[in-house]
JSON list of C-alpha atoms in Angstrom, two decimals:
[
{"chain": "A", "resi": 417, "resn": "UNK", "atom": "CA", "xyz": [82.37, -25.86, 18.17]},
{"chain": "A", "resi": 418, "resn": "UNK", "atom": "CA", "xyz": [80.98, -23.43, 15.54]},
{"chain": "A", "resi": 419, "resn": "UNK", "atom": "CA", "xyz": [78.38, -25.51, 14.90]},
{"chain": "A", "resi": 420, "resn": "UNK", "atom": "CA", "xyz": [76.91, -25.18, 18.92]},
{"chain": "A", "resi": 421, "resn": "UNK", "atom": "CA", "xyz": [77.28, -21.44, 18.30]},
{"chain": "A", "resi": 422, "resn": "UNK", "atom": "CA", "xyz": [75.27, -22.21, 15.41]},
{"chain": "A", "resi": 423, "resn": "UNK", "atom": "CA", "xyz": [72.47, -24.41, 17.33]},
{"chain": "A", "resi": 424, "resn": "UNK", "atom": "CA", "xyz": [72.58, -21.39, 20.09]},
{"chain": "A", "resi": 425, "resn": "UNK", "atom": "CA", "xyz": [71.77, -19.10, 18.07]},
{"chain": "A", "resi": 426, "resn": "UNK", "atom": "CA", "xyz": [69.21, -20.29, 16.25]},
{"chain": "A", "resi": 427, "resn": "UNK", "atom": "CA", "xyz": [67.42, -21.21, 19.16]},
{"chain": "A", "resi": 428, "resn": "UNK", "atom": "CA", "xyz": [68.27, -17.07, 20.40]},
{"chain": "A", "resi": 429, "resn": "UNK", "atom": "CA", "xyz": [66.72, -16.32, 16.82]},
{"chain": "A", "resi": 430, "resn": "UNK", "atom": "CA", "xyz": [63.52, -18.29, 18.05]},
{"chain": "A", "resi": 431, "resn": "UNK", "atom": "CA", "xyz": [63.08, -16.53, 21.28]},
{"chain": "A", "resi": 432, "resn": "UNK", "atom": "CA", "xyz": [63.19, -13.13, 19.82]},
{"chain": "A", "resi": 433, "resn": "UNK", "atom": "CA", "xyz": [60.98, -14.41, 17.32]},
{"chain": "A", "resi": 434, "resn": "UNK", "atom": "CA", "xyz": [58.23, -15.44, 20.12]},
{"chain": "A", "resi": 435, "resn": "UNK", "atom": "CA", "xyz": [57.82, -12.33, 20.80]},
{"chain": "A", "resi": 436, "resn": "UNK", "atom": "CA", "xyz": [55.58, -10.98, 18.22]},
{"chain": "A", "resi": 437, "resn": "UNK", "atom": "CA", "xyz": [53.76, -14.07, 17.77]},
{"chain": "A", "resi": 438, "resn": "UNK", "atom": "CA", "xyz": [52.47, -13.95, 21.28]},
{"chain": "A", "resi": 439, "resn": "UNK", "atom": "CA", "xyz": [51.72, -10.26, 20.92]},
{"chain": "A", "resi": 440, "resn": "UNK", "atom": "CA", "xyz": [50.07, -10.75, 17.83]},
{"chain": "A", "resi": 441, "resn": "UNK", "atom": "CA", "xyz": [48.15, -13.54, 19.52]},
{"chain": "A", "resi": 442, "resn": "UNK", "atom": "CA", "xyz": [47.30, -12.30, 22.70]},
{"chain": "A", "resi": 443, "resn": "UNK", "atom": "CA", "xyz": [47.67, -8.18, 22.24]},
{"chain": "A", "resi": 444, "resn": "UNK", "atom": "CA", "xyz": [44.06, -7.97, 21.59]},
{"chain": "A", "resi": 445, "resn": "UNK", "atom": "CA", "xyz": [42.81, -8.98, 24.90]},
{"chain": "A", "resi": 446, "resn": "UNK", "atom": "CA", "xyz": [45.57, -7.11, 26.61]},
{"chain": "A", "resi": 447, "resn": "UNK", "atom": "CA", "xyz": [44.71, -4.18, 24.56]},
{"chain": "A", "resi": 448, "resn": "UNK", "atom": "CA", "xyz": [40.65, -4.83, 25.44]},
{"chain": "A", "resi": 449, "resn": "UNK", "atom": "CA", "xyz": [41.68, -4.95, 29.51]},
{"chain": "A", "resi": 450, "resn": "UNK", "atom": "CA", "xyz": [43.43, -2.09, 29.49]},
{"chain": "A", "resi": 451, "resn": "UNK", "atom": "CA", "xyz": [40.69, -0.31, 28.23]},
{"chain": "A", "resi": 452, "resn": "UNK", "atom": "CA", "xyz": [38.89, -1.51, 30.17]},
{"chain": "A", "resi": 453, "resn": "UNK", "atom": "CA", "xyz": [41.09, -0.63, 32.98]},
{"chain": "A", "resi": 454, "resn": "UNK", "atom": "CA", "xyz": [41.04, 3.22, 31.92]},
{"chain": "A", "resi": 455, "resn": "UNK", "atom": "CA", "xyz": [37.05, 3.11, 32.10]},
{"chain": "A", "resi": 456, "resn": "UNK", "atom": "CA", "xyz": [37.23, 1.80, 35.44]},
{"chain": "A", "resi": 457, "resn": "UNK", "atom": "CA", "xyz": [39.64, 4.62, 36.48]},
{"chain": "A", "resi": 458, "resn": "UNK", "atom": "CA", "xyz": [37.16, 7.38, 34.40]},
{"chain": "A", "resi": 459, "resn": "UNK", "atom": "CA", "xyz": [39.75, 7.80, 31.53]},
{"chain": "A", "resi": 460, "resn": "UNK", "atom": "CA", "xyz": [38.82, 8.01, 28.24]},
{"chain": "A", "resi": 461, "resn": "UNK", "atom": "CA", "xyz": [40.06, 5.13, 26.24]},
{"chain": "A", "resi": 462, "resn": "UNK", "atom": "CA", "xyz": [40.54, 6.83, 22.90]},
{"chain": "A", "resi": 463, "resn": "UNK", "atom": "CA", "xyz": [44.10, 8.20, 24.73]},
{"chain": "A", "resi": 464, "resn": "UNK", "atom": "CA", "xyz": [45.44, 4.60, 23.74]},
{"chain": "A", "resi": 465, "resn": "UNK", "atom": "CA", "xyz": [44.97, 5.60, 20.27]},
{"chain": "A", "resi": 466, "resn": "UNK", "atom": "CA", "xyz": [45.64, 9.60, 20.87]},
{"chain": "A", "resi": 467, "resn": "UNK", "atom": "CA", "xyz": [49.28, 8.51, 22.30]},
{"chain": "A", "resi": 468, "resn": "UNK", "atom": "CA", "xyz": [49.91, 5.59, 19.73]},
{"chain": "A", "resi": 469, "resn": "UNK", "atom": "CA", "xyz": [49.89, 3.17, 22.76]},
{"chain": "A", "resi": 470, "resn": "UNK", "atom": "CA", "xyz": [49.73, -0.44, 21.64]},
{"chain": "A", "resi": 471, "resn": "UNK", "atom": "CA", "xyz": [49.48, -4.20, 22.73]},
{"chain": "A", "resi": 472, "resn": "UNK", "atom": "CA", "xyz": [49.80, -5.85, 19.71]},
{"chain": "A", "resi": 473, "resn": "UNK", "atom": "CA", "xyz": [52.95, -7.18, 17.59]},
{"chain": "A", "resi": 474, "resn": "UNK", "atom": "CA", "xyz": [52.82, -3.46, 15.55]},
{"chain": "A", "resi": 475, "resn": "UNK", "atom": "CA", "xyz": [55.78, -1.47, 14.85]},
{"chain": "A", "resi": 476, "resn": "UNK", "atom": "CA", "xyz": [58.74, -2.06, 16.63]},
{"chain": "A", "resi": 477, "resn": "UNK", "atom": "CA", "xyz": [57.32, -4.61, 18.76]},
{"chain": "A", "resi": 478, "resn": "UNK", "atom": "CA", "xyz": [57.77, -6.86, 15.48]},
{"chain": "A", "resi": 479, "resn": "UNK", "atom": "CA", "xyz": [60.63, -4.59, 13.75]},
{"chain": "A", "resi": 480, "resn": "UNK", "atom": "CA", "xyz": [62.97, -5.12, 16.30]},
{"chain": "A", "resi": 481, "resn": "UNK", "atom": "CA", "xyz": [63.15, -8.96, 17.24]},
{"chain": "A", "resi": 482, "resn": "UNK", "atom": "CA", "xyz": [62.88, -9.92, 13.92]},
{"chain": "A", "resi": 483, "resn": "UNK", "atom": "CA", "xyz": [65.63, -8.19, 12.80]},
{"chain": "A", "resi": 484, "resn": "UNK", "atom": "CA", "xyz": [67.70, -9.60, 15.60]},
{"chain": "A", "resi": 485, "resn": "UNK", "atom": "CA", "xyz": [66.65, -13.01, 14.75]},
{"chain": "A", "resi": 486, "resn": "UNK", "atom": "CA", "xyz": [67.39, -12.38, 11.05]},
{"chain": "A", "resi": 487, "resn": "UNK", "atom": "CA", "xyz": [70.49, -11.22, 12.40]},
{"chain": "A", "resi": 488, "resn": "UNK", "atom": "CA", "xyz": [71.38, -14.66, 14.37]},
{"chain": "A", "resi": 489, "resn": "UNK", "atom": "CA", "xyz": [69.79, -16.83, 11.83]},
{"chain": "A", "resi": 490, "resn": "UNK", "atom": "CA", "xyz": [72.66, -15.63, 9.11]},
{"chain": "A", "resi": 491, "resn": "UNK", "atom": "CA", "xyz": [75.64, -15.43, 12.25]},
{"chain": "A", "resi": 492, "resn": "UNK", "atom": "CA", "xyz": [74.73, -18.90, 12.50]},
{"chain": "A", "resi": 493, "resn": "UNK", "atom": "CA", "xyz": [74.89, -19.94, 9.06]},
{"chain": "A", "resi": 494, "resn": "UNK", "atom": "CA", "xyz": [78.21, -18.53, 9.11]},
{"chain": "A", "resi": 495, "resn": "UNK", "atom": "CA", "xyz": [78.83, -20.64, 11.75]},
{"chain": "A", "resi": 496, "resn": "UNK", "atom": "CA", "xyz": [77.84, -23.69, 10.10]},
{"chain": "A", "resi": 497, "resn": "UNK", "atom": "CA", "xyz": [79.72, -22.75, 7.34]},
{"chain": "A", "resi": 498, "resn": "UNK", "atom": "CA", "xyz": [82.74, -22.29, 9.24]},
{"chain": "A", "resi": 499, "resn": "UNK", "atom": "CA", "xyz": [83.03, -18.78, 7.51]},
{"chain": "A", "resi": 500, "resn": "UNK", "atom": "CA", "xyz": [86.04, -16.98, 8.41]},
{"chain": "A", "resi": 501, "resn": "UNK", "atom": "CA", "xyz": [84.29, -13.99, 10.07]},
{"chain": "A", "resi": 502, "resn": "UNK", "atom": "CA", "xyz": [82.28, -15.89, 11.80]},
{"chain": "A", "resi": 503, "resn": "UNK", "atom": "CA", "xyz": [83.70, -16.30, 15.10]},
{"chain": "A", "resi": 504, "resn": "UNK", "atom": "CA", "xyz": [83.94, -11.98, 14.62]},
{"chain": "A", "resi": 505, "resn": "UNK", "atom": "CA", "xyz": [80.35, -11.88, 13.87]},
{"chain": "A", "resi": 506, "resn": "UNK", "atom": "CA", "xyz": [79.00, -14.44, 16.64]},
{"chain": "A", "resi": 507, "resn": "UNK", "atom": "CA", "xyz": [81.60, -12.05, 19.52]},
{"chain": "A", "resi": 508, "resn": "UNK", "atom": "CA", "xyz": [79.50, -9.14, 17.94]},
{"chain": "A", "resi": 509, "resn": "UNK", "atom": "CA", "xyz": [75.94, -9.81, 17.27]},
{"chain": "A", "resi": 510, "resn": "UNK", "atom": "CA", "xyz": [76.03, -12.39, 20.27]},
{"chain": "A", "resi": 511, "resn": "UNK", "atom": "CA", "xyz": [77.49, -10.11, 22.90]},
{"chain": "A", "resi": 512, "resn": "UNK", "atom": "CA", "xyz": [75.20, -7.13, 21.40]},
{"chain": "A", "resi": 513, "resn": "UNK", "atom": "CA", "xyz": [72.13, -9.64, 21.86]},
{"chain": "A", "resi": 514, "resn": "UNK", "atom": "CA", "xyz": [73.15, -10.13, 25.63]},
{"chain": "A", "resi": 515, "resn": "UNK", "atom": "CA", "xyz": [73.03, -6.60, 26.52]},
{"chain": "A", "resi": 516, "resn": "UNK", "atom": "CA", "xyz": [69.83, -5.79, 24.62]},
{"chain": "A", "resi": 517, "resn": "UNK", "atom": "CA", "xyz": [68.22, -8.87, 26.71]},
{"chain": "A", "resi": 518, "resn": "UNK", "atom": "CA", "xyz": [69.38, -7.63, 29.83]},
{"chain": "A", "resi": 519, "resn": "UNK", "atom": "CA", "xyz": [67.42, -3.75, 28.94]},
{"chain": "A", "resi": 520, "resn": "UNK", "atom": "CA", "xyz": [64.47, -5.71, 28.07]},
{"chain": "A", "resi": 521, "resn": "UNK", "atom": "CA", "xyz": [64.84, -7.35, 31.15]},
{"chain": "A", "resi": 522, "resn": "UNK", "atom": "CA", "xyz": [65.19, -4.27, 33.13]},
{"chain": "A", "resi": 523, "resn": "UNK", "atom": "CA", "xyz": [62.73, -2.18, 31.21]},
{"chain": "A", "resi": 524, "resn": "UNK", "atom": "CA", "xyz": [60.53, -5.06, 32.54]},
{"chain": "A", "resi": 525, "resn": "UNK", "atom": "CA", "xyz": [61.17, -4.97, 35.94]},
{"chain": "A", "resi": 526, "resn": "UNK", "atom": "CA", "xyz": [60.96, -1.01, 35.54]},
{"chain": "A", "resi": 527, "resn": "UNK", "atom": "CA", "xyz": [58.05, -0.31, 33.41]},
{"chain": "A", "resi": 528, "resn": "UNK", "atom": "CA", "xyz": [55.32, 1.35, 35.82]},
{"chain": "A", "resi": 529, "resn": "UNK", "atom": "CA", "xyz": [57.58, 3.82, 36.77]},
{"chain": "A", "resi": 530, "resn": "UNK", "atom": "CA", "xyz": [58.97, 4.18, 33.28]},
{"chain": "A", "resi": 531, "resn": "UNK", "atom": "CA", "xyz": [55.51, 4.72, 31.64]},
{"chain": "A", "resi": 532, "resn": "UNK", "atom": "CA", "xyz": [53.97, 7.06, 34.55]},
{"chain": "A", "resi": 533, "resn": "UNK", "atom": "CA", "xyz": [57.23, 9.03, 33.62]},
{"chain": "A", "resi": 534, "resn": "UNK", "atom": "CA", "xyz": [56.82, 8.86, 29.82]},
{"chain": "A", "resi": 535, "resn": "UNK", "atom": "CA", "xyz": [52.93, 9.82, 30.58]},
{"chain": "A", "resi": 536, "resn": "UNK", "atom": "CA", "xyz": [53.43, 12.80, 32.96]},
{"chain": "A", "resi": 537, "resn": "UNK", "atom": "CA", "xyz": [56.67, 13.80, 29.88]},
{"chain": "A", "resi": 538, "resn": "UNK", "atom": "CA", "xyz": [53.68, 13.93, 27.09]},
{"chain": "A", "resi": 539, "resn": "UNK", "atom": "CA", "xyz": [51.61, 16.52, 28.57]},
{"chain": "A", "resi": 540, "resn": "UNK", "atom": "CA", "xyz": [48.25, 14.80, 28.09]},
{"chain": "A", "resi": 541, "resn": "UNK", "atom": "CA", "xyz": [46.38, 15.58, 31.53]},
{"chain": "A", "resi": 542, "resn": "UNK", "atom": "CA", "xyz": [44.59, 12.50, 30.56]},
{"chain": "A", "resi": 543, "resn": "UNK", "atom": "CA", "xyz": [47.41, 10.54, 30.46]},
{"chain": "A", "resi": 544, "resn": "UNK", "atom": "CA", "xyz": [48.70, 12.04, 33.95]},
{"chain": "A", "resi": 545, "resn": "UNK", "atom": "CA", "xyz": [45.59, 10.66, 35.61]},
{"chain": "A", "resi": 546, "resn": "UNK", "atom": "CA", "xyz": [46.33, 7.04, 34.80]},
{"chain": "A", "resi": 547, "resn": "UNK", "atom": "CA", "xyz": [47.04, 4.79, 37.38]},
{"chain": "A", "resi": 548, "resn": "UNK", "atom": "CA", "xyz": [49.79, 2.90, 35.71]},
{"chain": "A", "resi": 549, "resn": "UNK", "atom": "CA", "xyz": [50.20, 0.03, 37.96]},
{"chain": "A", "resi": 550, "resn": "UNK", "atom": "CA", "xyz": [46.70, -1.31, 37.48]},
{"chain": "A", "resi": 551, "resn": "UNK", "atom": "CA", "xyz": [46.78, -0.46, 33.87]},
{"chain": "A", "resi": 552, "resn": "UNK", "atom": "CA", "xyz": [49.61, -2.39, 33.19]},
{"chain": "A", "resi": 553, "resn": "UNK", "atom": "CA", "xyz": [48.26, -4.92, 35.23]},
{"chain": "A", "resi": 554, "resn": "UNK", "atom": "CA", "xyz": [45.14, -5.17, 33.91]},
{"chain": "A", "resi": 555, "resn": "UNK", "atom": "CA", "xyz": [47.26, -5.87, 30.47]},
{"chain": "A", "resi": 556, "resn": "UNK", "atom": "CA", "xyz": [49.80, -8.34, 31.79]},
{"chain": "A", "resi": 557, "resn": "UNK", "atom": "CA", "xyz": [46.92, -10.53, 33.13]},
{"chain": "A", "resi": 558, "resn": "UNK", "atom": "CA", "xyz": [44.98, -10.69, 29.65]},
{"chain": "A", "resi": 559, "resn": "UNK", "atom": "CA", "xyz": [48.22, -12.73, 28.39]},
{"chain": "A", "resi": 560, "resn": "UNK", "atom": "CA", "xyz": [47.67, -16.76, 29.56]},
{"chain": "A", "resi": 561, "resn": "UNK", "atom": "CA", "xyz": [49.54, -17.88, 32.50]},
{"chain": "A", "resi": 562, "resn": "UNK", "atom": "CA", "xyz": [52.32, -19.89, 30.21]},
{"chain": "A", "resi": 563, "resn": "UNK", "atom": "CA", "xyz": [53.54, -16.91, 28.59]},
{"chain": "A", "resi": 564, "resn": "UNK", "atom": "CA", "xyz": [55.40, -15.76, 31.86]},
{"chain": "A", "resi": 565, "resn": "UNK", "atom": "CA", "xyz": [56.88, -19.15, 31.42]},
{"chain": "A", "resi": 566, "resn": "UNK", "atom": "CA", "xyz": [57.55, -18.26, 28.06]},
{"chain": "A", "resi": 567, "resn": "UNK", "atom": "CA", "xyz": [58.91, -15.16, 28.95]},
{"chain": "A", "resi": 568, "resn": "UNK", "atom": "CA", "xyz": [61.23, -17.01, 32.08]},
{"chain": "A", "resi": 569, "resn": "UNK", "atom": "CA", "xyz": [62.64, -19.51, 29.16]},
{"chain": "A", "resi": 570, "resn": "UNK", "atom": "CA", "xyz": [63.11, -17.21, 26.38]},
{"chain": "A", "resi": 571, "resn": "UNK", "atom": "CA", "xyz": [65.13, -15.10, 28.69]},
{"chain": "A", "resi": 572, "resn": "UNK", "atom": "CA", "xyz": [66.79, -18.42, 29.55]},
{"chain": "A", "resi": 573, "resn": "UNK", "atom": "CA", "xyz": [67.56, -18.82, 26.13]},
{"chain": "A", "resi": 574, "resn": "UNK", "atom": "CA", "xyz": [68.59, -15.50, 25.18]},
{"chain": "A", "resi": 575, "resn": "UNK", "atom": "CA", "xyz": [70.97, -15.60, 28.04]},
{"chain": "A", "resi": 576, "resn": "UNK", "atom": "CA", "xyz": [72.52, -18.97, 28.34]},
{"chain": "A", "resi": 577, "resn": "UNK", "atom": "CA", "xyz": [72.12, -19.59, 24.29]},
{"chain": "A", "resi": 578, "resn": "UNK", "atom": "CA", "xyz": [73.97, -16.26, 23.78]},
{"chain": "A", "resi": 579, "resn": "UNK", "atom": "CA", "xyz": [76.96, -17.57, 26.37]},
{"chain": "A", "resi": 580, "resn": "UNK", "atom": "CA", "xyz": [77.15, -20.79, 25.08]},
{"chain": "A", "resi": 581, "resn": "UNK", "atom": "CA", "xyz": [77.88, -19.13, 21.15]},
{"chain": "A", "resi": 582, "resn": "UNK", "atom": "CA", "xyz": [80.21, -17.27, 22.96]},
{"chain": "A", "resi": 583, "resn": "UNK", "atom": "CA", "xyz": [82.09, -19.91, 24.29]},
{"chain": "A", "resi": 584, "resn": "UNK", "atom": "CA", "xyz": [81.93, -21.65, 21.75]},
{"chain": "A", "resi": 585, "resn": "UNK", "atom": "CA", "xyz": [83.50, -19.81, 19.30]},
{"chain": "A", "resi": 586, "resn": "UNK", "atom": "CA", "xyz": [86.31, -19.17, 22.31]},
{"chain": "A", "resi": 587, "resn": "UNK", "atom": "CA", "xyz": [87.15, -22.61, 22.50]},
{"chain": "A", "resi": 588, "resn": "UNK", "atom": "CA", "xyz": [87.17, -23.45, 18.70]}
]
């Protein structure tokens, strides 16, 4: 059975590691609409900059799912290598990996009112004035239509892939 933890979490080291591709790929244009969201709404664009707002894979937006899918890819080797802390390591890393998902998840679902927060927090007027619902809109539709699929399976993954290594591991 360690070696379906194994499979699982490779494929949960994938799906983190989608992340910054897509970004990478596609955080120009979302980065170009927004601006060109704030020009519509008489804000000066610069404030992306000013505020250290990105779209792209920068930072932590790369930082932190590769490290979790470093993370997984060397759980799961210990898995194929029937190490003896590996059943330890998948209950840890795996469980920690479910609950991080599920705040992405809900930072998701949450984000206008969680950036109109952060924004009126800063103290930039400029930033106050945003509309952050069309903003983030104008952001989210820049990306292709597949990678809401992509973002539906990966979350799939995470989930179920992260379940499965924990069962698993239970079983074995």
């Amino acid at each position: 059975m360690n070696a379906l933890a194994a499979v699982m979490q490779l494929l949960v080291a994938a799906a983190f590691v989608s992340i910054p591709v897509v970004r990478h790929r596609f955080g120009p244009a979302a980065k170009a609409a927004a601006v060109a969201e704030l020009r519509r709404q008489e804000v000066r664009p610069e404030v992306l900059e000013e505020n250290k707002l990105r779209f792209d894979a920068g930072g932590h937006e790369t930082a932190a799912p590769v490290t979790v899918a470093a993370i997984m890819i060397a759980v799961a080797a210990a898995n194929f290598a029937d190490a003896d802390l590996a059943r330890l390591l998948t209950w840890i890393f795996s469980s920690l990996v479910l609950l991080m998902n599920a705040g992405i998840v809900y930072s998701n679902f949450t984000a206008v009112k969680a950036v109109e927060a952060a924004f009126r927090r800063n103290g930039d007027p400029e930033l106050a004035r945003v509309a952050v619902a069309p903003f983030l809109q104008a952001a989210e539709d820049a990306f292709p239509a597949w990678v809401r699929v992509q973002t539906y399976m990966r979350n799939t993954i995470v989930f179920g892939g992260s379940a499965l290594a924990l069962l698993a591991v239970s079983v074995a």
